[in-house]
Backbone as JSON, one array per atom type, in Angstrom:
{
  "sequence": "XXXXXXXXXXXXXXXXXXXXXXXXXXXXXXXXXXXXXXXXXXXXXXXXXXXXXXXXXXXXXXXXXXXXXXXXXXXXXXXXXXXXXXXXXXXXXXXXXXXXXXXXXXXXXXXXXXXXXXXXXXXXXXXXXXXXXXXXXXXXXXXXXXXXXXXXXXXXXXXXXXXXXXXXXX",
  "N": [[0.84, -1.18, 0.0], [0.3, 2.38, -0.85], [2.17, 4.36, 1.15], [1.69, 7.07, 1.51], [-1.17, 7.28, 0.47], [-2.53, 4.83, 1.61], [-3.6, 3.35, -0.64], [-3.61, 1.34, -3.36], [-0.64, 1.12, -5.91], [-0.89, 1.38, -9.69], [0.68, 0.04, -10.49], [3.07, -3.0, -12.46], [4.71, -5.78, -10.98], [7.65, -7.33, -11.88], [8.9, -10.5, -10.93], [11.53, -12.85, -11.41], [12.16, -15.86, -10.76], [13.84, -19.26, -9.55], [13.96, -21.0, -6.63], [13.95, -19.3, -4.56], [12.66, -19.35, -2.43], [13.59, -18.31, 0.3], [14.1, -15.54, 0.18], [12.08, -14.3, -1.38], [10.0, -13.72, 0.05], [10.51, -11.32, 1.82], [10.98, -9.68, -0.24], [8.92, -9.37, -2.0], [7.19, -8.22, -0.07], [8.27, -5.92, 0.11], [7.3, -4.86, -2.36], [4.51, -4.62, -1.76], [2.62, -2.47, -2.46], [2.12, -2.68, -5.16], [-0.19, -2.52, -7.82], [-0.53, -5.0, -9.04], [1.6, -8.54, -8.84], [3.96, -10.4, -10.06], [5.24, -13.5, -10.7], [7.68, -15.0, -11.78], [8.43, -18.4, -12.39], [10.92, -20.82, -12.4], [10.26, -24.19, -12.05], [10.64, -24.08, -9.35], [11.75, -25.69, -6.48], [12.1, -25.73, -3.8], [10.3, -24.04, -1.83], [9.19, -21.66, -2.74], [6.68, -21.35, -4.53], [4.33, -21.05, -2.51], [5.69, -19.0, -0.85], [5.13, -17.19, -2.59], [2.07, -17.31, -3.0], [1.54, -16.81, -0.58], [1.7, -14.03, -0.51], [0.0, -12.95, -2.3], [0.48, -12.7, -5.16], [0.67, -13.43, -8.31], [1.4, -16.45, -10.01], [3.25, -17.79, -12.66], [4.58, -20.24, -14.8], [7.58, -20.94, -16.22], [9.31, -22.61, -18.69], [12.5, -22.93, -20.1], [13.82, -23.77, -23.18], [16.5, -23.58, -23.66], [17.31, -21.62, -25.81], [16.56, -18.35, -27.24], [13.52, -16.76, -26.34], [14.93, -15.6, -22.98], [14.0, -15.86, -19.95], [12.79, -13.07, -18.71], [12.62, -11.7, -20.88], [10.33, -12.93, -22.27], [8.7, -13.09, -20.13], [7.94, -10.52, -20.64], [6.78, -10.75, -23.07], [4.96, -12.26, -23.5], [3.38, -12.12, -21.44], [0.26, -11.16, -20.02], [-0.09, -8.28, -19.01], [-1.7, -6.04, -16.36], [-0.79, -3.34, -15.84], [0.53, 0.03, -17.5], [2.84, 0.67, -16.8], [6.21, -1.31, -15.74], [8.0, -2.38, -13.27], [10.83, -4.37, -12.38], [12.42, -6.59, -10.56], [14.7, -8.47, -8.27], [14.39, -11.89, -6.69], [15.63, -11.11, -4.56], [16.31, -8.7, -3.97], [15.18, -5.54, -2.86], [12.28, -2.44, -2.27], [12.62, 0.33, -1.25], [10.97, 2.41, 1.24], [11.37, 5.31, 0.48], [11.72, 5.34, -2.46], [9.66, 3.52, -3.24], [8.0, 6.07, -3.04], [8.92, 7.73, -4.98], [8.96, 5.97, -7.28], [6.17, 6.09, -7.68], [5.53, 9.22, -8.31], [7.12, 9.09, -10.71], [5.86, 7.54, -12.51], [3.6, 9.28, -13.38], [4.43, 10.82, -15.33], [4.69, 11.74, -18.57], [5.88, 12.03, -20.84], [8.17, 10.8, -20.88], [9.61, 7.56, -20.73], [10.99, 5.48, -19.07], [13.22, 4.67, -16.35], [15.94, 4.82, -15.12], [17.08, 2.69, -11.97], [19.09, 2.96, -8.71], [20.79, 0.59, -8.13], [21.76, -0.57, -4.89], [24.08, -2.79, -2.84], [24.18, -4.96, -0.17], [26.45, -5.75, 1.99], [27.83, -8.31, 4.23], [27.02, -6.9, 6.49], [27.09, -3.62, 5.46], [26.99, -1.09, 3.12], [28.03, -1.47, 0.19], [30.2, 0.54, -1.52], [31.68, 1.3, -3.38], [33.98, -0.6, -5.57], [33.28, -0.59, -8.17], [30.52, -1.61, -7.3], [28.72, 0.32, -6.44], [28.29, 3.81, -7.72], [25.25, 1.69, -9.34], [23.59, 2.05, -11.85], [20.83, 0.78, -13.4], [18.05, 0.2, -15.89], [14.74, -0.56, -14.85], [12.24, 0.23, -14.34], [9.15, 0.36, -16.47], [7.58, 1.44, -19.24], [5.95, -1.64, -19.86], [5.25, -2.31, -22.69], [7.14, -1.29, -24.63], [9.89, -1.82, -23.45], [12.54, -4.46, -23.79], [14.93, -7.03, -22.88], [18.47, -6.95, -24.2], [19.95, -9.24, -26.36], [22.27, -11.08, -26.11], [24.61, -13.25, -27.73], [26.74, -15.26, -26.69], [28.8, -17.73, -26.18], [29.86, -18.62, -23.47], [28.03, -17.05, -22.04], [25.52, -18.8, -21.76], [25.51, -19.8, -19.58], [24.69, -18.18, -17.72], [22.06, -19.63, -17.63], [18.58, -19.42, -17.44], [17.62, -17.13, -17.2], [17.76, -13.55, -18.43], [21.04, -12.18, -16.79], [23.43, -10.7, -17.32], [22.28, -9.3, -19.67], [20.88, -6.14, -20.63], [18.59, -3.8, -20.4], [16.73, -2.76, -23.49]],
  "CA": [[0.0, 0.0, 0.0], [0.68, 3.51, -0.46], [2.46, 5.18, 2.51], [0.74, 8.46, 1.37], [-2.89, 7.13, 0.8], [-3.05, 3.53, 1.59], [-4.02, 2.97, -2.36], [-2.57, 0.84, -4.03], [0.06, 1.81, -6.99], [-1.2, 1.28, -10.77], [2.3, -1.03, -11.26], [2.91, -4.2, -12.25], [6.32, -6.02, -10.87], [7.78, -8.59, -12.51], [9.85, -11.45, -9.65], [11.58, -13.97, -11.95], [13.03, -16.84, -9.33], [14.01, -20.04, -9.42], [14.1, -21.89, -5.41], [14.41, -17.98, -4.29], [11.69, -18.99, -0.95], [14.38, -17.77, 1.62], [14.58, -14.23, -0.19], [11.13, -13.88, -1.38], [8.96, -12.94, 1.5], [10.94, -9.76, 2.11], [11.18, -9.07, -1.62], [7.66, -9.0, -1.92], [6.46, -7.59, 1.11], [8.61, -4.62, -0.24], [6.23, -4.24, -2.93], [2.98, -4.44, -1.52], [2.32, -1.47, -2.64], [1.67, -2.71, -6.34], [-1.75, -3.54, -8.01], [0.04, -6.58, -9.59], [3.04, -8.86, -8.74], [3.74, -11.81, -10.79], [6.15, -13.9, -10.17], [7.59, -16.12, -12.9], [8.95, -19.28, -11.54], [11.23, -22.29, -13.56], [10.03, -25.15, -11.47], [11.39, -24.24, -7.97], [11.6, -27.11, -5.65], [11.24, -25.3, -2.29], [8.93, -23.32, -0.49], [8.93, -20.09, -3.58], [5.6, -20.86, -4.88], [3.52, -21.03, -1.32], [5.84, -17.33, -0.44], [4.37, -15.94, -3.68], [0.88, -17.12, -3.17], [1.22, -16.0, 0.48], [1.75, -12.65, -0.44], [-1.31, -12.48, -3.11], [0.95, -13.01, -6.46], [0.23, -14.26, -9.28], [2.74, -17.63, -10.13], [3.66, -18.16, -14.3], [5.85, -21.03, -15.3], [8.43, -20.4, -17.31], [10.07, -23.45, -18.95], [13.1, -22.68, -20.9], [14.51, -24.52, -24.13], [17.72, -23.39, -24.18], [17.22, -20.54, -26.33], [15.66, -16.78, -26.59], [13.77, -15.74, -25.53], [14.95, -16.0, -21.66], [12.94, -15.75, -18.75], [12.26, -11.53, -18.47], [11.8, -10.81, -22.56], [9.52, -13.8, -22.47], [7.53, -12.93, -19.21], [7.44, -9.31, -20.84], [6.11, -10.64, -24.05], [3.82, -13.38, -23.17], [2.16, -12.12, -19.87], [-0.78, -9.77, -20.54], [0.36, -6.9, -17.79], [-2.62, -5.05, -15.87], [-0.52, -1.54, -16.09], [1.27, 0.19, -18.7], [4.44, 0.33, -16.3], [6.52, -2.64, -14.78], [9.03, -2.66, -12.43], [11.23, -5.82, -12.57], [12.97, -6.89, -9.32], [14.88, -9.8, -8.24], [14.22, -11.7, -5.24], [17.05, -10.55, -3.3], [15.95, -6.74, -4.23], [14.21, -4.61, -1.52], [12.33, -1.22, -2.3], [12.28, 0.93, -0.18], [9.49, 3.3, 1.39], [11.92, 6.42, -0.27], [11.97, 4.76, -3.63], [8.42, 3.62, -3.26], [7.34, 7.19, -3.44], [9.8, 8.27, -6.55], [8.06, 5.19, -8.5], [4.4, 6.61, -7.67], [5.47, 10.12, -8.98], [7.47, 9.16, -11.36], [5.25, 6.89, -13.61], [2.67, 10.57, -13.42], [4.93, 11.43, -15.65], [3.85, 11.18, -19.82], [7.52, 12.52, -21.2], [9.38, 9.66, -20.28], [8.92, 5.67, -20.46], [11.58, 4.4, -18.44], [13.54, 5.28, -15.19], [16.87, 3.7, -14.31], [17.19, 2.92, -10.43], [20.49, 2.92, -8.86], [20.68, -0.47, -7.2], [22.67, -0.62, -3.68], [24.3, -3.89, -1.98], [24.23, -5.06, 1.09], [27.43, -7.0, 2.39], [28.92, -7.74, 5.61], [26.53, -5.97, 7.74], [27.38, -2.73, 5.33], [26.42, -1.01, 2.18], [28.98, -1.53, -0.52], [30.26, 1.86, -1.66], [32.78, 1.48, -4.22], [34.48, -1.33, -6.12], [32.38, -0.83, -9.08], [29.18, -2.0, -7.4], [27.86, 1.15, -6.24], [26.78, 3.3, -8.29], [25.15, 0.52, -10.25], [22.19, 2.06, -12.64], [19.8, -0.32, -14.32], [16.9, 0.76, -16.42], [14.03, -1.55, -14.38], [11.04, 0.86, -14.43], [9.56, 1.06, -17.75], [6.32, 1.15, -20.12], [6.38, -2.66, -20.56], [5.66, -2.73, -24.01], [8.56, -0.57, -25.3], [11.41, -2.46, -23.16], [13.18, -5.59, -23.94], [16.1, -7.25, -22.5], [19.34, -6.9, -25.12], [20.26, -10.62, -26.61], [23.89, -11.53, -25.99], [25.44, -13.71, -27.78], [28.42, -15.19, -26.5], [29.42, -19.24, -25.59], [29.67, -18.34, -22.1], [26.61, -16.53, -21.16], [24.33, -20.48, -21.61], [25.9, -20.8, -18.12], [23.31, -17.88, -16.68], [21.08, -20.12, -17.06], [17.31, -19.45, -18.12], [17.23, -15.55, -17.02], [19.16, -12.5, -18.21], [21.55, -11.91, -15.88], [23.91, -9.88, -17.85], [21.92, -8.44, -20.25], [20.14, -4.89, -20.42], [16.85, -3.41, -21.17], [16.99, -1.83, -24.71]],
  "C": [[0.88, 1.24, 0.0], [1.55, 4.09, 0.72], [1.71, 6.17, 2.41], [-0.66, 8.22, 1.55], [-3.52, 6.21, 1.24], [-3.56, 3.12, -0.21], [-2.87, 2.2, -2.78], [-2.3, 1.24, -5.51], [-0.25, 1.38, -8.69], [0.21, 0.5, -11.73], [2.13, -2.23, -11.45], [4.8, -4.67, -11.76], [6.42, -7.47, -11.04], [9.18, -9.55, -11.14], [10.15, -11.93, -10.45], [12.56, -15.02, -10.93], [13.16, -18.37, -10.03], [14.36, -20.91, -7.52], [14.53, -20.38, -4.67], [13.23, -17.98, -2.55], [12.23, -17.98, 0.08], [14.4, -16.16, 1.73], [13.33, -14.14, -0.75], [9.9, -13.07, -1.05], [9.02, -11.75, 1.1], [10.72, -8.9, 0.73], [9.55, -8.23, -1.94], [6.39, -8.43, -1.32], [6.83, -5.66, 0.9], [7.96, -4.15, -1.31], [4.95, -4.39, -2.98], [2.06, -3.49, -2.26], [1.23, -1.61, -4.53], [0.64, -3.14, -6.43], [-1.25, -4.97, -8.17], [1.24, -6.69, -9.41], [2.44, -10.45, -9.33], [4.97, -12.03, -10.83], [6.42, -15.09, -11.26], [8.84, -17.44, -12.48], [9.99, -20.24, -12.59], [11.31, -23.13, -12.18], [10.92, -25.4, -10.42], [11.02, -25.21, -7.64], [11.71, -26.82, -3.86], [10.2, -24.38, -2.08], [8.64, -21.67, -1.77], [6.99, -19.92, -3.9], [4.49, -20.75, -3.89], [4.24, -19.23, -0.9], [4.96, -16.75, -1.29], [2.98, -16.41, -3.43], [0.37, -16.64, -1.7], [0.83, -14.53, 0.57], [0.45, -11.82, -1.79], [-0.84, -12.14, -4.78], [0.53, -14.03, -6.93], [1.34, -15.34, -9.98], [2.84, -17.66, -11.41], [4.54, -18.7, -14.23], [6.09, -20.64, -15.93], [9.54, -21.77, -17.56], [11.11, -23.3, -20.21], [13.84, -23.92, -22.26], [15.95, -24.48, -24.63], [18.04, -22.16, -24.97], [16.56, -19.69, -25.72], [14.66, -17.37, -26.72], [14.23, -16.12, -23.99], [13.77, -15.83, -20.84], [12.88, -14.38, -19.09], [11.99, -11.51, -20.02], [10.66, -12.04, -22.2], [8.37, -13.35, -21.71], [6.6, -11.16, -20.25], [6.31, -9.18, -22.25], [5.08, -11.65, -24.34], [3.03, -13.18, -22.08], [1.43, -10.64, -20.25], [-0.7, -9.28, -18.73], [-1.11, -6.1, -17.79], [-2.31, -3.7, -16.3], [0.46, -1.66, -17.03], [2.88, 0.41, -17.82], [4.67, -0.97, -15.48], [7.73, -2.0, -13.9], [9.6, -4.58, -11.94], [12.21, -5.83, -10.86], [13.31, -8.4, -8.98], [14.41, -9.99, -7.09], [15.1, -10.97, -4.28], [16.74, -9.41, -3.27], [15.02, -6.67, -3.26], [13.95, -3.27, -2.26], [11.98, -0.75, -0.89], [11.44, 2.13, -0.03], [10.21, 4.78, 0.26], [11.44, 6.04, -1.71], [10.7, 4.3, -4.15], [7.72, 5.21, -4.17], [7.81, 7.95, -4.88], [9.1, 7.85, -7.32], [6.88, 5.81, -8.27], [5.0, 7.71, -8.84], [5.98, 9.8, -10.27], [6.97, 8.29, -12.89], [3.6, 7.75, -13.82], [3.22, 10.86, -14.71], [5.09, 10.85, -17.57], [5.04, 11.7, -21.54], [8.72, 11.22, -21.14], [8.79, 8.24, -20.15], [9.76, 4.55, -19.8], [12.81, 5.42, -17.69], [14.49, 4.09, -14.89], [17.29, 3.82, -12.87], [18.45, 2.39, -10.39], [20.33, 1.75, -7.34], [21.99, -0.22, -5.61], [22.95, -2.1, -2.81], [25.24, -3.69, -0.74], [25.41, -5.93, 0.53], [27.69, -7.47, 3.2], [28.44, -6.98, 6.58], [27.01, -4.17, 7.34], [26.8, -2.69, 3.73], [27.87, -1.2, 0.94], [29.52, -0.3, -1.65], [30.75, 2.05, -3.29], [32.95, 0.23, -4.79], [34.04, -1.7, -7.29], [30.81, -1.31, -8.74], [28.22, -0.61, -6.6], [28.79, 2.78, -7.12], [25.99, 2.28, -8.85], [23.74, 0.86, -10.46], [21.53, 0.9, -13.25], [18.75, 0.17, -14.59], [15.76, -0.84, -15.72], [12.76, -1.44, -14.23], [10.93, 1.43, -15.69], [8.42, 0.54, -18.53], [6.85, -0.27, -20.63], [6.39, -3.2, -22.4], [6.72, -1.85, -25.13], [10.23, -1.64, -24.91], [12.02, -4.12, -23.5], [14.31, -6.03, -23.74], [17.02, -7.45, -24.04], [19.58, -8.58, -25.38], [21.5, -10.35, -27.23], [23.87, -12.92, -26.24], [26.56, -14.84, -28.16], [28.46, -16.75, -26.34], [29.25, -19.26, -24.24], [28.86, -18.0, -21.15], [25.57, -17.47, -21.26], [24.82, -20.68, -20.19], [25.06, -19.73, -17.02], [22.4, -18.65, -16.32], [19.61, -19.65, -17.94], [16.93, -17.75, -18.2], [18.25, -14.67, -18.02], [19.75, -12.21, -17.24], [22.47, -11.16, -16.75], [23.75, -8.54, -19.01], [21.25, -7.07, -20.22], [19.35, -5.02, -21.27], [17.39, -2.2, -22.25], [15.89, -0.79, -24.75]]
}
């Protein structure tokens, strides 16, 4: 919900997980706030799909073949989305109430179709400042039918796995 009105936010947020239960909860408790969370799963084997239906998400398999599309272009181009913005988030990701309120205002806004947030990690009981991982922009808020993850590639990047993990939103 809102902090400002209790209402809830006209977003949709995309979770893509695989066995992510442990880191879920929190993930998703941090966006309450949205009309829609959908959560696109590849056939976890613990406790993910009972967090996500705890928290009032919507579950989509996602069974990959080896090829494109991956998990996120796929969810983005096969799941009929409630709102015209998404916000993508992993489990491990937290918003926060600050950041909350940015996304409200900032999807008011009819100039612009996508908003890169500047991710921050935790380490060690500290925030990680420097070493290349902070700043660390990513375009993640963004009229879903304009964005699409970039397709890399390379020999090496089949060992992400079923998601983008290296790629960017074009």
């Amino acid at each position: 919900m809102s902090e400002q009105s209790g209402a809830r936010v006209p977003l949709s947020v995309l979770v893509p997980v695989k066995n992510e239960a442990a880191n879920l909860r929190d993930c998703l408790a941090s966006v309450a706030f949205a009309q829609e969370i959908v959560v696109v799963d590849s056939a976890s084997t613990d406790d993910t799909q009972a967090a996500a239906e705890a928290a009032g998400a919507r579950i989509v398999q996602f069974v990959w073949n080896g090829k494109f599309p991956r998990k996120k272009n796929w969810a983005l181009e096969s799941i009929r989305w409630q709102h015209e913005w998404v916000l993508i988030l992993d489990a491990d990701e937290r918003v926060t109430p600050e950041l909350e309120r940015e996304i409200s205002q900032a999807m008011r806004r009819t100039d612009v179709d996508g908003f890169y947030l500047n991710r921050r990690f935790w380490f060690l009981g500290g925030w990680i400042n420097h070493c290349g991982y902070f700043p660390s922009w990513n375009l993640r808020l963004f009229r879903h039918r304009l964005g699409r993850y970039e397709r890399i590639e390379i020999d090496d990047n089949i060992a992400s796995g079923d998601n983008e993990v290296h790629e960017h939103v074009l």
